Every structure is written in structure tokens, then in C-alpha cells.
mmCIF file of C-alpha atoms and ligand atoms in Angstrom:
data_model
loop_
_atom_site.group_PDB
_atom_site.id
_atom_site.type_symbol
_atom_site.label_atom_id
_atom_site.label_comp_id
_atom_site.label_asym_id
_atom_site.label_seq_id
_atom_site.Cartn_x
_atom_site.Cartn_y
_atom_site.Cartn_z
ATOM 1 C CA MET A 123 109.984 67.669 1.360
ATOM 2 C CA LYS A 124 112.853 67.569 3.878
ATOM 3 C CA LYS A 125 116.200 68.423 2.329
ATOM 4 C CA LYS A 126 118.563 65.479 2.258
ATOM 5 C CA ASP A 127 121.817 65.689 4.227
ATOM 6 C CA ILE A 128 124.903 66.076 2.096
ATOM 7 C CA VAL A 129 127.639 63.474 1.793
ATOM 8 C CA LEU A 130 131.019 63.841 0.141
ATOM 9 C CA SER A 131 134.043 61.654 -0.331
ATOM 10 C CA GLY A 132 136.924 61.250 -2.754
ATOM 11 C CA ILE A 133 139.707 58.930 -3.790
ATOM 12 C CA ARG A 134 143.084 59.838 -5.273
ATOM 13 C CA PRO A 135 143.821 58.381 -8.717
ATOM 14 C CA THR A 136 147.196 56.975 -7.714
ATOM 15 C CA GLY A 137 146.649 53.333 -8.653
ATOM 16 C CA ASN A 138 143.965 50.706 -9.031
ATOM 17 C CA LEU A 139 141.463 50.572 -6.200
ATOM 18 C CA HIS A 140 142.005 47.807 -3.675
ATOM 19 C CA LEU A 141 139.985 46.008 -1.043
ATOM 20 C CA GLY A 142 140.893 48.704 1.508
ATOM 21 C CA ASN A 143 139.330 51.396 -0.676
ATOM 22 C CA TYR A 144 136.327 49.196 -1.342
ATOM 23 C CA TYR A 145 135.517 48.167 2.215
ATOM 24 C CA GLY A 146 136.858 51.311 3.899
ATOM 25 C CA ALA A 147 135.114 53.784 1.616
ATOM 26 C CA ILE A 148 133.139 52.636 -1.428
ATOM 27 C CA ARG A 149 130.869 50.188 0.346
ATOM 28 C CA ASN A 150 129.677 53.114 2.451
ATOM 29 C CA PHE A 151 129.187 55.248 -0.678
ATOM 30 C CA LEU A 152 126.846 52.601 -2.064
ATOM 31 C CA SER A 153 124.564 52.546 0.926
ATOM 32 C CA MET A 154 124.607 56.334 1.278
ATOM 33 C CA GLN A 155 123.676 57.161 -2.294
ATOM 34 C CA GLU A 156 120.213 55.736 -1.626
ATOM 35 C CA ASP A 157 119.357 58.170 1.159
ATOM 36 C CA TYR A 158 121.602 61.220 0.920
ATOM 37 C CA ASN A 159 122.595 63.915 -1.513
ATOM 38 C CA CYS A 160 126.000 62.478 -2.417
ATOM 39 C CA PHE A 161 129.088 63.886 -4.112
ATOM 40 C CA PHE A 162 131.813 61.379 -4.953
ATOM 41 C CA PHE A 163 134.853 62.737 -6.719
ATOM 42 C CA ILE A 164 138.263 61.756 -8.028
ATOM 43 C CA ALA A 165 140.986 63.754 -6.276
ATOM 44 C CA ASP A 166 143.283 64.358 -9.241
ATOM 45 C CA VAL A 167 144.625 67.656 -7.857
ATOM 46 C CA HIS A 168 145.575 65.945 -4.598
ATOM 47 C CA SER A 169 147.407 63.295 -6.600
ATOM 48 C CA LEU A 170 149.788 65.962 -7.991
ATOM 49 C CA THR A 171 151.703 65.965 -4.695
ATOM 50 C CA THR A 172 153.501 62.856 -5.948
ATOM 51 C CA HIS A 173 154.169 64.290 -9.433
ATOM 52 C CA PRO A 174 152.432 61.823 -11.754
ATOM 53 C CA LYS A 175 153.626 61.885 -15.361
ATOM 54 C CA PRO A 176 151.227 63.887 -17.571
ATOM 55 C CA GLU A 177 150.905 60.920 -19.943
ATOM 56 C CA ASN A 178 149.649 58.704 -17.075
ATOM 57 C CA LEU A 179 147.321 61.054 -15.245
ATOM 58 C CA HIS A 180 144.290 60.788 -17.504
ATOM 59 C CA ALA A 181 144.408 56.990 -17.652
ATOM 60 C CA ARG A 182 144.527 56.845 -13.871
ATOM 61 C CA VAL A 183 141.541 59.125 -13.514
ATOM 62 C CA LYS A 184 139.687 57.064 -16.098
ATOM 63 C CA GLN A 185 140.485 53.851 -14.222
ATOM 64 C CA VAL A 186 139.086 55.152 -10.922
ATOM 65 C CA LEU A 187 136.026 56.522 -12.685
ATOM 66 C CA ALA A 188 135.348 53.118 -14.294
ATOM 67 C CA GLU A 189 135.954 51.512 -10.902
ATOM 68 C CA TYR A 190 133.500 53.817 -9.129
ATOM 69 C CA LEU A 191 130.825 52.936 -11.668
ATOM 70 C CA ALA A 192 131.684 49.236 -11.679
ATOM 71 C CA CYS A 193 131.319 49.111 -7.895
ATOM 72 C CA GLY A 194 127.800 50.456 -8.264
ATOM 73 C CA ILE A 195 128.046 54.206 -7.724
ATOM 74 C CA ASP A 196 125.122 55.389 -9.773
ATOM 75 C CA PRO A 197 125.338 58.750 -11.560
ATOM 76 C CA GLU A 198 121.535 58.920 -11.515
ATOM 77 C CA LYS A 199 121.676 58.987 -7.721
ATOM 78 C CA ALA A 200 125.023 60.574 -6.848
ATOM 79 C CA THR A 201 127.094 63.370 -8.362
ATOM 80 C CA ILE A 202 130.376 61.969 -9.665
ATOM 81 C CA TYR A 203 133.009 64.511 -10.648
ATOM 82 C CA ILE A 204 136.685 65.041 -11.193
ATOM 83 C CA GLN A 205 138.241 67.494 -8.732
ATOM 84 C CA SER A 206 140.005 69.586 -11.389
ATOM 85 C CA ASP A 207 136.639 70.052 -13.155
ATOM 86 C CA VAL A 208 135.439 72.087 -10.163
ATOM 87 C CA PRO A 209 138.021 74.895 -9.816
ATOM 88 C CA GLU A 210 135.910 76.633 -7.147
ATOM 89 C CA VAL A 211 137.372 74.064 -4.742
ATOM 90 C CA LEU A 212 140.874 75.389 -5.410
ATOM 91 C CA GLU A 213 139.869 79.003 -4.890
ATOM 92 C CA MET A 214 138.184 78.086 -1.639
ATOM 93 C CA ALA A 215 141.339 76.269 -0.519
ATOM 94 C CA ILE A 216 143.354 79.484 -0.934
ATOM 95 C CA TYR A 217 140.959 81.335 1.377
ATOM 96 C CA LEU A 218 141.142 78.533 3.951
ATOM 97 C CA ASN A 219 144.950 78.590 3.705
ATOM 98 C CA MET A 220 144.954 82.053 5.249
ATOM 99 C CA ASN A 221 143.600 80.577 8.473
ATOM 100 C CA ALA A 222 145.717 77.424 8.512
ATOM 101 C CA TYR A 223 148.873 77.519 10.605
ATOM 102 C CA LEU A 224 152.249 76.093 9.771
ATOM 103 C CA GLY A 225 152.656 74.352 13.126
ATOM 104 C CA GLU A 226 149.404 72.401 12.920
ATOM 105 C CA LEU A 227 150.039 71.424 9.306
ATOM 106 C CA GLU A 228 153.550 70.225 10.087
ATOM 107 C CA ARG A 229 152.235 68.102 12.953
ATOM 108 C CA THR A 230 149.768 66.180 10.750
ATOM 109 C CA THR A 231 150.636 62.483 10.730
ATOM 110 C CA THR A 232 150.082 62.060 6.989
ATOM 111 C CA PHE A 233 152.430 64.985 6.288
ATOM 112 C CA LYS A 234 155.100 63.567 8.557
ATOM 113 C CA ASP A 235 154.751 60.114 6.937
ATOM 114 C CA LYS A 236 154.935 61.466 3.412
ATOM 115 C CA ALA A 237 157.857 63.748 4.258
ATOM 116 C CA ARG A 238 159.693 60.699 5.585
ATOM 117 C CA LYS A 239 158.846 58.557 2.558
ATOM 118 C CA GLN A 240 159.672 61.174 -0.090
ATOM 119 C CA PRO A 241 162.356 63.393 1.486
ATOM 120 C CA ASN A 242 163.276 64.856 -1.888
ATOM 121 C CA ASN A 243 159.775 66.081 -2.586
ATOM 122 C CA VAL A 244 158.377 67.728 0.525
ATOM 123 C CA ASN A 245 156.324 70.250 -1.437
ATOM 124 C CA ALA A 246 153.885 72.882 -0.179
ATOM 125 C CA GLY A 247 150.991 70.874 -1.636
ATOM 126 C CA LEU A 248 151.818 68.053 0.769
ATOM 127 C CA LEU A 249 151.861 70.487 3.657
ATOM 128 C CA THR A 250 148.511 72.043 2.785
ATOM 129 C CA TYR A 251 146.916 68.750 1.730
ATOM 130 C CA PRO A 252 144.424 68.842 4.642
ATOM 131 C CA VAL A 253 143.368 72.368 3.655
ATOM 132 C CA LEU A 254 142.463 71.279 0.131
ATOM 133 C CA MET A 255 140.664 68.308 1.595
ATOM 134 C CA ALA A 256 138.731 70.595 3.955
ATOM 135 C CA SER A 257 137.786 72.699 0.960
ATOM 136 C CA ASP A 258 136.537 69.596 -0.922
ATOM 137 C CA ILE A 259 134.235 68.824 1.952
ATOM 138 C CA ILE A 260 132.957 72.129 3.201
ATOM 139 C CA ILE A 261 132.398 73.705 -0.195
ATOM 140 C CA HIS A 262 129.373 71.415 -0.528
ATOM 141 C CA LYS A 263 128.534 71.803 3.174
ATOM 142 C CA ALA A 264 128.818 68.059 3.556
ATOM 143 C CA LYS A 265 127.654 66.679 6.873
ATOM 144 C CA TYR A 266 128.962 63.127 6.413
ATOM 145 C CA VAL A 267 132.267 61.961 4.975
ATOM 146 C CA PRO A 268 132.585 58.198 4.546
ATOM 147 C CA VAL A 269 136.312 57.394 4.764
ATOM 148 C CA GLY A 270 138.615 54.743 6.194
ATOM 149 C CA LYS A 271 140.435 55.087 9.484
ATOM 150 C CA ASP A 272 143.584 56.560 7.903
ATOM 151 C CA GLN A 273 141.652 59.736 7.002
ATOM 152 C CA GLU A 274 140.423 60.476 10.517
ATOM 153 C CA GLN A 275 143.002 63.151 11.228
ATOM 154 C CA ASN A 276 142.377 64.907 7.924
ATOM 155 C CA LEU A 277 138.693 64.951 8.750
ATOM 156 C CA GLU A 278 139.462 66.396 12.170
ATOM 157 C CA MET A 279 141.397 69.173 10.400
ATOM 158 C CA ALA A 280 138.411 69.818 8.109
ATOM 159 C CA ARG A 281 136.232 70.300 11.181
ATOM 160 C CA LYS A 282 138.821 72.654 12.605
ATOM 161 C CA TYR A 283 138.938 74.801 9.456
ATOM 162 C CA ALA A 284 135.136 74.905 9.195
ATOM 163 C CA ARG A 285 134.871 75.956 12.835
ATOM 164 C CA ARG A 286 137.679 78.478 12.535
ATOM 165 C CA PHE A 287 136.132 80.161 9.501
ATOM 166 C CA ASN A 288 132.815 80.441 11.335
ATOM 167 C CA ASN A 289 134.520 81.880 14.432
ATOM 168 C CA ILE A 290 136.722 84.386 12.621
ATOM 169 C CA TYR A 291 133.819 85.860 10.678
ATOM 170 C CA GLY A 292 131.139 85.330 13.325
ATOM 171 C CA VAL A 293 128.953 83.296 10.968
ATOM 172 C CA ASP A 294 127.619 79.786 10.899
ATOM 173 C CA GLU A 295 128.372 79.164 7.264
ATOM 174 C CA PHE A 296 129.804 75.670 7.610
ATOM 175 C CA VAL A 297 128.664 72.502 9.328
ATOM 176 C CA GLU A 298 131.340 70.367 10.942
ATOM 177 C CA PRO A 299 131.666 67.181 8.876
ATOM 178 C CA GLN A 300 131.570 63.774 10.560
ATOM 179 C CA ASP A 301 132.728 60.347 9.491
ATOM 180 C CA PHE A 302 130.175 57.705 8.629
ATOM 181 C CA THR A 303 130.072 53.935 8.314
ATOM 182 C CA PHE A 304 127.026 52.091 7.044
ATOM 183 C CA ASP A 305 126.855 49.879 10.130
ATOM 184 C CA GLY A 306 127.437 52.737 12.566
ATOM 185 C CA GLY A 307 130.800 51.259 13.640
ATOM 186 C CA GLU A 308 134.286 52.750 13.641
ATOM 187 C CA PRO A 309 135.891 53.613 10.278
ATOM 188 C CA LEU A 310 137.726 50.560 8.954
ATOM 189 C CA LYS A 311 141.365 49.799 8.566
ATOM 190 C CA VAL A 312 141.717 46.930 6.123
ATOM 191 C CA PRO A 313 145.073 45.181 6.643
ATOM 192 C CA GLY A 314 147.531 44.315 3.891
ATOM 193 C CA LEU A 315 148.844 40.877 3.008
ATOM 194 C CA ASP A 316 152.319 41.464 4.391
ATOM 195 C CA GLY A 317 151.309 41.561 8.029
ATOM 196 C CA SER A 318 152.608 45.100 8.364
ATOM 197 C CA GLY A 319 149.458 47.122 8.812
ATOM 198 C CA LYS A 320 147.133 48.803 6.375
ATOM 199 C CA MET A 321 146.538 47.794 2.789
ATOM 200 C CA GLY A 322 147.809 50.621 0.590
ATOM 201 C CA LYS A 323 148.203 51.431 -3.094
ATOM 202 C CA SER A 324 151.903 52.040 -2.755
ATOM 203 C CA GLU A 325 152.702 49.433 -0.110
ATOM 204 C CA GLY A 326 152.859 46.461 -2.497
ATOM 205 C CA ASN A 327 150.521 44.565 -0.164
ATOM 206 C CA ALA A 328 147.175 45.176 -1.841
ATOM 207 C CA ILE A 329 144.588 43.104 -3.643
ATOM 208 C CA ASN A 330 143.031 45.242 -6.334
ATOM 209 C CA LEU A 331 139.473 45.023 -7.551
ATOM 210 C CA PHE A 332 140.934 44.816 -11.058
ATOM 211 C CA ASP A 333 143.301 41.921 -10.311
ATOM 212 C CA GLU A 334 142.705 38.746 -12.286
ATOM 213 C CA PRO A 335 141.722 35.643 -10.302
ATOM 214 C CA LYS A 336 145.090 34.027 -10.841
ATOM 215 C CA GLU A 337 146.866 37.115 -9.541
ATOM 216 C CA ILE A 338 144.635 37.139 -6.458
ATOM 217 C CA ARG A 339 145.363 33.474 -5.774
ATOM 218 C CA LYS A 340 149.079 34.131 -6.110
ATOM 219 C CA LYS A 341 149.036 37.160 -3.807
ATOM 220 C CA VAL A 342 146.963 35.457 -1.124
ATOM 221 C CA MET A 343 149.028 32.252 -1.202
ATOM 222 C CA HIS A 344 152.138 34.406 -0.672
ATOM 223 C CA ALA A 345 150.640 36.231 2.323
ATOM 224 C CA VAL A 346 152.753 36.096 5.443
ATOM 225 C CA THR A 347 151.619 33.635 8.149
ATOM 226 C CA ASP A 348 153.648 31.731 10.732
ATOM 227 C CA SER A 349 154.367 28.164 11.685
ATOM 228 C CA GLY A 350 151.020 27.687 13.426
ATOM 229 C CA PRO A 351 149.985 27.571 17.086
ATOM 230 C CA SER A 352 151.516 24.920 19.305
ATOM 231 C CA LYS A 353 149.315 25.568 22.342
ATOM 232 C CA MET A 354 145.525 25.280 22.369
ATOM 233 C CA ASN A 355 143.607 28.581 22.379
ATOM 234 C CA SER A 356 146.689 30.712 21.927
ATOM 235 C CA GLU A 357 146.591 34.344 20.852
ATOM 236 C CA MET A 358 146.890 34.853 17.083
ATOM 237 C CA PRO A 359 149.959 36.663 15.756
ATOM 238 C CA GLU A 360 149.261 39.881 13.805
ATOM 239 C CA THR A 361 149.804 38.196 10.415
ATOM 240 C CA VAL A 362 147.165 35.545 11.064
ATOM 241 C CA LYS A 363 144.771 38.055 12.606
ATOM 242 C CA ASN A 364 145.060 40.061 9.391
ATOM 243 C CA LEU A 365 143.990 37.088 7.282
ATOM 244 C CA PHE A 366 140.991 36.593 9.523
ATOM 245 C CA SER A 367 140.170 40.315 9.256
ATOM 246 C CA LEU A 368 140.139 39.989 5.474
ATOM 247 C CA MET A 369 137.980 36.873 5.737
ATOM 248 C CA LYS A 370 135.486 38.799 7.844
ATOM 249 C CA LEU A 371 134.964 41.089 4.868
ATOM 250 C CA VAL A 372 134.433 38.458 2.204
ATOM 251 C CA SER A 373 133.685 35.049 3.718
ATOM 252 C CA ASP A 374 130.692 33.282 5.176
ATOM 253 C CA PRO A 375 130.602 33.578 9.023
ATOM 254 C CA GLU A 376 130.157 29.796 9.328
ATOM 255 C CA VAL A 377 133.327 29.168 7.340
ATOM 256 C CA ILE A 378 135.249 31.680 9.461
ATOM 257 C CA LYS A 379 134.045 29.964 12.601
ATOM 258 C CA GLN A 380 135.366 26.620 11.386
ATOM 259 C CA PHE A 381 138.803 28.083 10.739
ATOM 260 C CA GLU A 382 138.808 29.832 14.112
ATOM 261 C CA GLU A 383 137.977 26.564 15.803
ATOM 262 C CA SER A 384 140.684 24.712 13.954
ATOM 263 C CA TYR A 385 143.127 27.464 14.967
ATOM 264 C CA ALA A 386 142.125 27.118 18.631
ATOM 265 C CA LYS A 387 142.665 23.348 18.408
ATOM 266 C CA CYS A 388 146.070 23.782 16.698
ATOM 267 C CA GLU A 389 144.735 21.991 13.639
ATOM 268 C CA ILE A 390 144.713 24.920 11.261
ATOM 269 C CA ARG A 391 146.236 24.504 7.799
ATOM 270 C CA TYR A 392 147.127 27.924 6.491
ATOM 271 C CA GLY A 393 147.133 26.639 2.913
ATOM 272 C CA ASP A 394 143.429 25.778 3.217
ATOM 273 C CA LEU A 395 142.643 29.080 4.892
ATOM 274 C CA LYS A 396 144.367 31.012 2.123
ATOM 275 C CA LYS A 397 142.687 29.002 -0.617
ATOM 276 C CA GLN A 398 139.305 29.752 0.892
ATOM 277 C CA LEU A 399 140.148 33.423 1.335
ATOM 278 C CA ALA A 400 141.355 33.753 -2.259
ATOM 279 C CA GLU A 401 138.192 32.154 -3.681
ATOM 280 C CA ASP A 402 135.944 34.349 -1.530
ATOM 281 C CA ILE A 403 137.795 37.479 -2.652
ATOM 282 C CA ILE A 404 137.465 36.370 -6.267
ATOM 283 C CA ASP A 405 133.703 35.929 -5.816
ATOM 284 C CA VAL A 406 133.508 39.610 -4.827
ATOM 285 C CA THR A 407 135.947 41.056 -7.354
ATOM 286 C CA LYS A 408 135.271 39.024 -10.498
ATOM 287 C CA PRO A 409 131.974 40.675 -11.455
ATOM 288 C CA ILE A 410 133.400 44.103 -10.568
ATOM 289 C CA ARG A 411 136.413 43.447 -12.784
ATOM 290 C CA ALA A 412 134.150 42.553 -15.713
ATOM 291 C CA ARG A 413 132.188 45.773 -15.297
ATOM 292 C CA ILE A 414 135.369 47.874 -15.000
ATOM 293 C CA ASN A 415 136.377 46.595 -18.435
ATOM 294 C CA GLU A 416 132.969 47.473 -19.863
ATOM 295 C CA TYR A 417 133.156 51.042 -18.566
ATOM 296 C CA LEU A 418 136.761 51.473 -19.702
ATOM 297 C CA ALA A 419 135.593 50.703 -23.220
ATOM 298 C CA ASP A 420 132.820 53.305 -23.164
ATOM 299 C CA ASP A 421 134.405 56.744 -23.460
ATOM 300 C CA ASN A 422 131.113 58.314 -24.505
ATOM 301 C CA TYR A 423 129.394 57.257 -21.348
ATOM 302 C CA LEU A 424 132.321 58.335 -19.158
ATOM 303 C CA GLY A 425 132.218 61.701 -20.919
ATOM 304 C CA ARG A 426 128.514 62.145 -20.220
ATOM 305 C CA VAL A 427 128.814 61.132 -16.567
ATOM 306 C CA THR A 428 131.675 63.517 -15.852
ATOM 307 C CA LYS A 429 130.163 66.412 -17.776
ATOM 308 C CA ILE A 430 126.944 66.226 -15.804
ATOM 309 C CA GLY A 431 128.967 65.655 -12.618
ATOM 310 C CA ALA A 432 131.118 68.717 -13.287
ATOM 311 C CA GLU A 433 128.025 70.862 -13.849
ATOM 312 C CA LYS A 434 126.335 69.697 -10.673
ATOM 313 C CA GLY A 435 129.574 69.943 -8.681
ATOM 314 C CA ARG A 436 130.219 73.492 -9.880
ATOM 315 C CA GLU A 437 126.670 74.597 -9.233
ATOM 316 C CA SER A 438 126.877 73.504 -5.608
ATOM 317 C CA ALA A 439 130.455 74.764 -5.100
ATOM 318 C CA SER A 440 129.937 78.170 -6.669
ATOM 319 C CA LYS A 441 126.940 78.829 -4.465
ATOM 320 C CA THR A 442 129.079 78.386 -1.338
ATOM 321 C CA LEU A 443 132.005 80.264 -2.836
ATOM 322 C CA ASP A 444 129.805 83.305 -3.569
ATOM 323 C CA GLU A 445 128.624 83.308 0.037
ATOM 324 C CA VAL A 446 132.186 82.956 1.315
ATOM 325 C CA LYS A 447 133.464 85.846 -0.807
ATOM 326 C CA LYS A 448 130.740 88.072 0.538
ATOM 327 C CA ILE A 449 131.549 87.042 4.108
ATOM 328 C CA ILE A 450 135.249 87.728 3.556
ATOM 329 C CA GLY A 451 134.386 91.221 2.342
ATOM 330 C CA PHE A 452 135.142 91.094 -1.371
ATOM 331 C CA LYS A 453 133.064 93.626 -3.298
ATOM 332 C CA ARG A 454 133.160 94.431 -6.989
ATOM 333 C CA PHE A 455 133.587 97.999 -8.315
ATOM 334 C CA TYR A 456 131.708 97.197 -11.480
HETATM 335 P P1 TYM B 555 142.903 57.602 -0.633
HETATM 336 O O1 TYM B 555 142.869 57.810 -2.102
HETATM 337 O O2 TYM B 555 144.220 57.280 -0.009
HETATM 338 O O3 TYM B 555 141.901 56.473 -0.193
HETATM 339 C C1 TYM B 555 140.558 56.501 -0.598
HETATM 340 C C2 TYM B 555 139.641 55.964 0.485
HETATM 341 O O4 TYM B 555 139.981 54.607 0.809
HETATM 342 C C3 TYM B 555 140.193 54.494 2.209
HETATM 343 N N1 TYM B 555 141.254 53.496 2.463
HETATM 344 C C4 TYM B 555 141.147 52.522 3.361
HETATM 345 N N2 TYM B 555 140.170 52.204 4.220
HETATM 346 C C5 TYM B 555 140.367 51.127 5.013
HETATM 347 N N3 TYM B 555 141.489 50.359 4.973
HETATM 348 C C6 TYM B 555 142.501 50.646 4.123
HETATM 349 N N4 TYM B 555 143.577 49.875 4.079
HETATM 350 C C7 TYM B 555 142.366 51.778 3.278
HETATM 351 N N5 TYM B 555 143.150 52.350 2.335
HETATM 352 C C8 TYM B 555 142.456 53.416 1.845
HETATM 353 C C9 TYM B 555 140.632 55.877 2.662
HETATM 354 O O5 TYM B 555 140.407 56.050 4.037
HETATM 355 C C10 TYM B 555 139.758 56.752 1.802
HETATM 356 O O6 TYM B 555 138.470 56.856 2.368
HETATM 357 N N6 TYM B 555 142.779 62.201 1.243
HETATM 358 C C11 TYM B 555 141.959 61.181 0.604
HETATM 359 C C12 TYM B 555 141.259 61.676 -0.641
HETATM 360 C C13 TYM B 555 140.431 62.879 -0.424
HETATM 361 C C14 TYM B 555 139.213 62.962 0.310
HETATM 362 C C15 TYM B 555 138.806 64.324 0.229
HETATM 363 C C16 TYM B 555 138.453 62.032 1.009
HETATM 364 C C17 TYM B 555 140.710 64.124 -0.893
HETATM 365 N N7 TYM B 555 139.723 64.989 -0.507
HETATM 366 C C18 TYM B 555 137.619 64.765 0.842
HETATM 367 C C19 TYM B 555 137.281 62.488 1.626
HETATM 368 C C20 TYM B 555 136.891 63.822 1.541
HETATM 369 C C21 TYM B 555 142.868 60.045 0.234
HETATM 370 O O7 TYM B 555 144.030 60.214 0.005
HETATM 371 O O8 TYM B 555 142.252 58.854 0.099
#
């Protein structure tokens, strides 16, 4: 039998998952778990860059785990693990660090953004974030990495570190990982409700999978729009485009067409558009929310899933790490 290609992706446990995480990443996970050898993990070590309180960390990991399962990631098909359960990843990251240069790390957009947003906490973990991420990926020799558009540069860095390791040691140990979307298109950037760009956990502009219907209605009704077009067929402002982008994820194409036509004819009523959008989002999230609650209440099951995941994750990671240590030249005296 042909060996299945390997897929890996992860999400940081820094807040409830939102529609950006779902459509940018998880929806791809679901289609991939059918055909590939998949590893999906919770990046709790990465989340330490923002210094979560110890008393909150476990609950956050548990929430994302329940959310993974509630979305349909199936532990019978994919390996689900928690990053800190697979310490081989951290050892590998140290080796990769030796070939990662300060200049290139400082130039990374995510580093520059974070350094701007948290000037009092520009720690070394933030700087070497892409190295740990490269380690996550290449330690399983993953070929495909389903992620949203915001992770493109990190993925580019992972390719660079895989390539560099191969070149330095004259081996072809690592494959260069590529992004993946289930429809073959570009990685997605799901916009937020404030008209200011991407939906994000810390931007205050997100709709979470775990939000209650009334919260979703409230958030969507408060979304930024404008006063409406005054000329036929005019270009949509960014805020309105964003609402249509969200609709494209959750609504019926026929319904979208009607709203587009009413926009072109200057007859659009944003209240109606938002009501429709809110109800269509609720149709997607309501069953997921119910399942999240079921998984949150089942510690035994979560324990079993993560124990098996940790074993499978470590088995795969330690195999690569042994090879890497040999390549580097480590030999035991005993
Ligand atoms: P994180 O936790 O910020 O986001 C998790 C996933 O959700 C995607 N995403 C979005 N996609 C489209 N539109 C949005 N508005 C949006 N917001 C978030 C992200 O692109 C990502 O796919 N560095 C990663 C975690 C990570 C990782 C890895 C990912 C650590 N190691 C190895 C892949 C492989 C992160 O912070 O994602």
C-alpha cells in the first residue's frame, strides 16, 4: 500500500476558536483527515510567549481540544496531541535555532507586529517563534500544512529551515512543507466585524464557535457598515465587502446574489443583510457549540484522546529526532 502523505497543523490555545480559525484552518483539517496521515496539535508552548496565567492555561487547552473534536476532527483518523506532550519538538527546535539567524528572525512580520503590540514583553520566544513552528512541522516530515493566510510567512521560514538543514549536512532529511486548501485556492483571510482586516482572537472583532446565538446576533448587528451606496453599481467599501466575504462562507449563494443585486440597485438594507448573516452563522455554530459542551463535560474521553495522541506524536517525532542527532554527529560513549 502507498504510504499516505503527512499533514500537520496547530492552533494556539489563546482564546475560543472563531470563524477565522474554522474556515481558515479547521475546515481543511476535516477534509484532509480522510485521505492523509494527519497530526493536529494544540500549540500550548507557543502560547507561552504571551505569558498566560498558570491557572488559565489548562482550561484553554481543554477548550481548544473540545473545539477540535466538536468541529469533527476524529481521533480515530487523525493524531491529536498537545505540543508540550511531545518534548522532542522542543529539542529539535534547539538544533534548528543554531541555523537560524537574528536578522531574518527580526524581519519576520509576525515578530515585528507582536513587538509593536507588546513592547514590554519582546521575549526570545517571540523572536524564535518561527523556529519552533518549523520544528512542529518538519519533525513529522509533514508535506502539507493547512493554515490561513496570516501563517504564510511562518511556513516560508519552515521551508527555509528544512532546506538549510539539508544543505548544511548534505542530506535530504526533510521535505519542504507546502500550504494546502481543500478547494486548491489561496489560503483564506477571514475578515473581522470591525472592518479593519482579519478576524483575530485578540482583536475584539471575532465571532466564536462557542458564542451563544444571542451574542452572535448582537455582534453581527453591531458590525461596521456605512450609509449605503448612492450611485448604481458603485464599488463596495471595505466594511461592506467584509460582510459579503463572511456571507460567502456561511450563506446560500442565491441569497448572496439577491443582496448583491440590491446593493447594485442602491436598495440594500444593511439591517436585513446582517440579520440574514447572523442566522446563517448560527446555523453553522449552534450544533458545534452543543458538541463543545458535551466534550467539555467528558474528561475521561479527553484524557484518552490526548494520551493516545501523545504516544503517536512522540513515536513519529522521536524517529526523526534520532535521525537528526545522528546526522548532527552526536554519538554516545556508553
Ligand atoms: P493561530 O492559533 O493564530 O491560528 C490558528 C489557525 O487559524 C488560522 N486563522 C485564520 N485563517 C483565516 N482568517 C483568519 N482571520 C484567521 N485567524 C486565524 C491561522 O492561519 C492558523 O492556521 N503559529 C500558529 C500555530 C502553529 C502552527 C504550527 C500552525 C504553531 N505551530 C505548525 C501550523 C503548523 C498560530 O499562531 O495560529
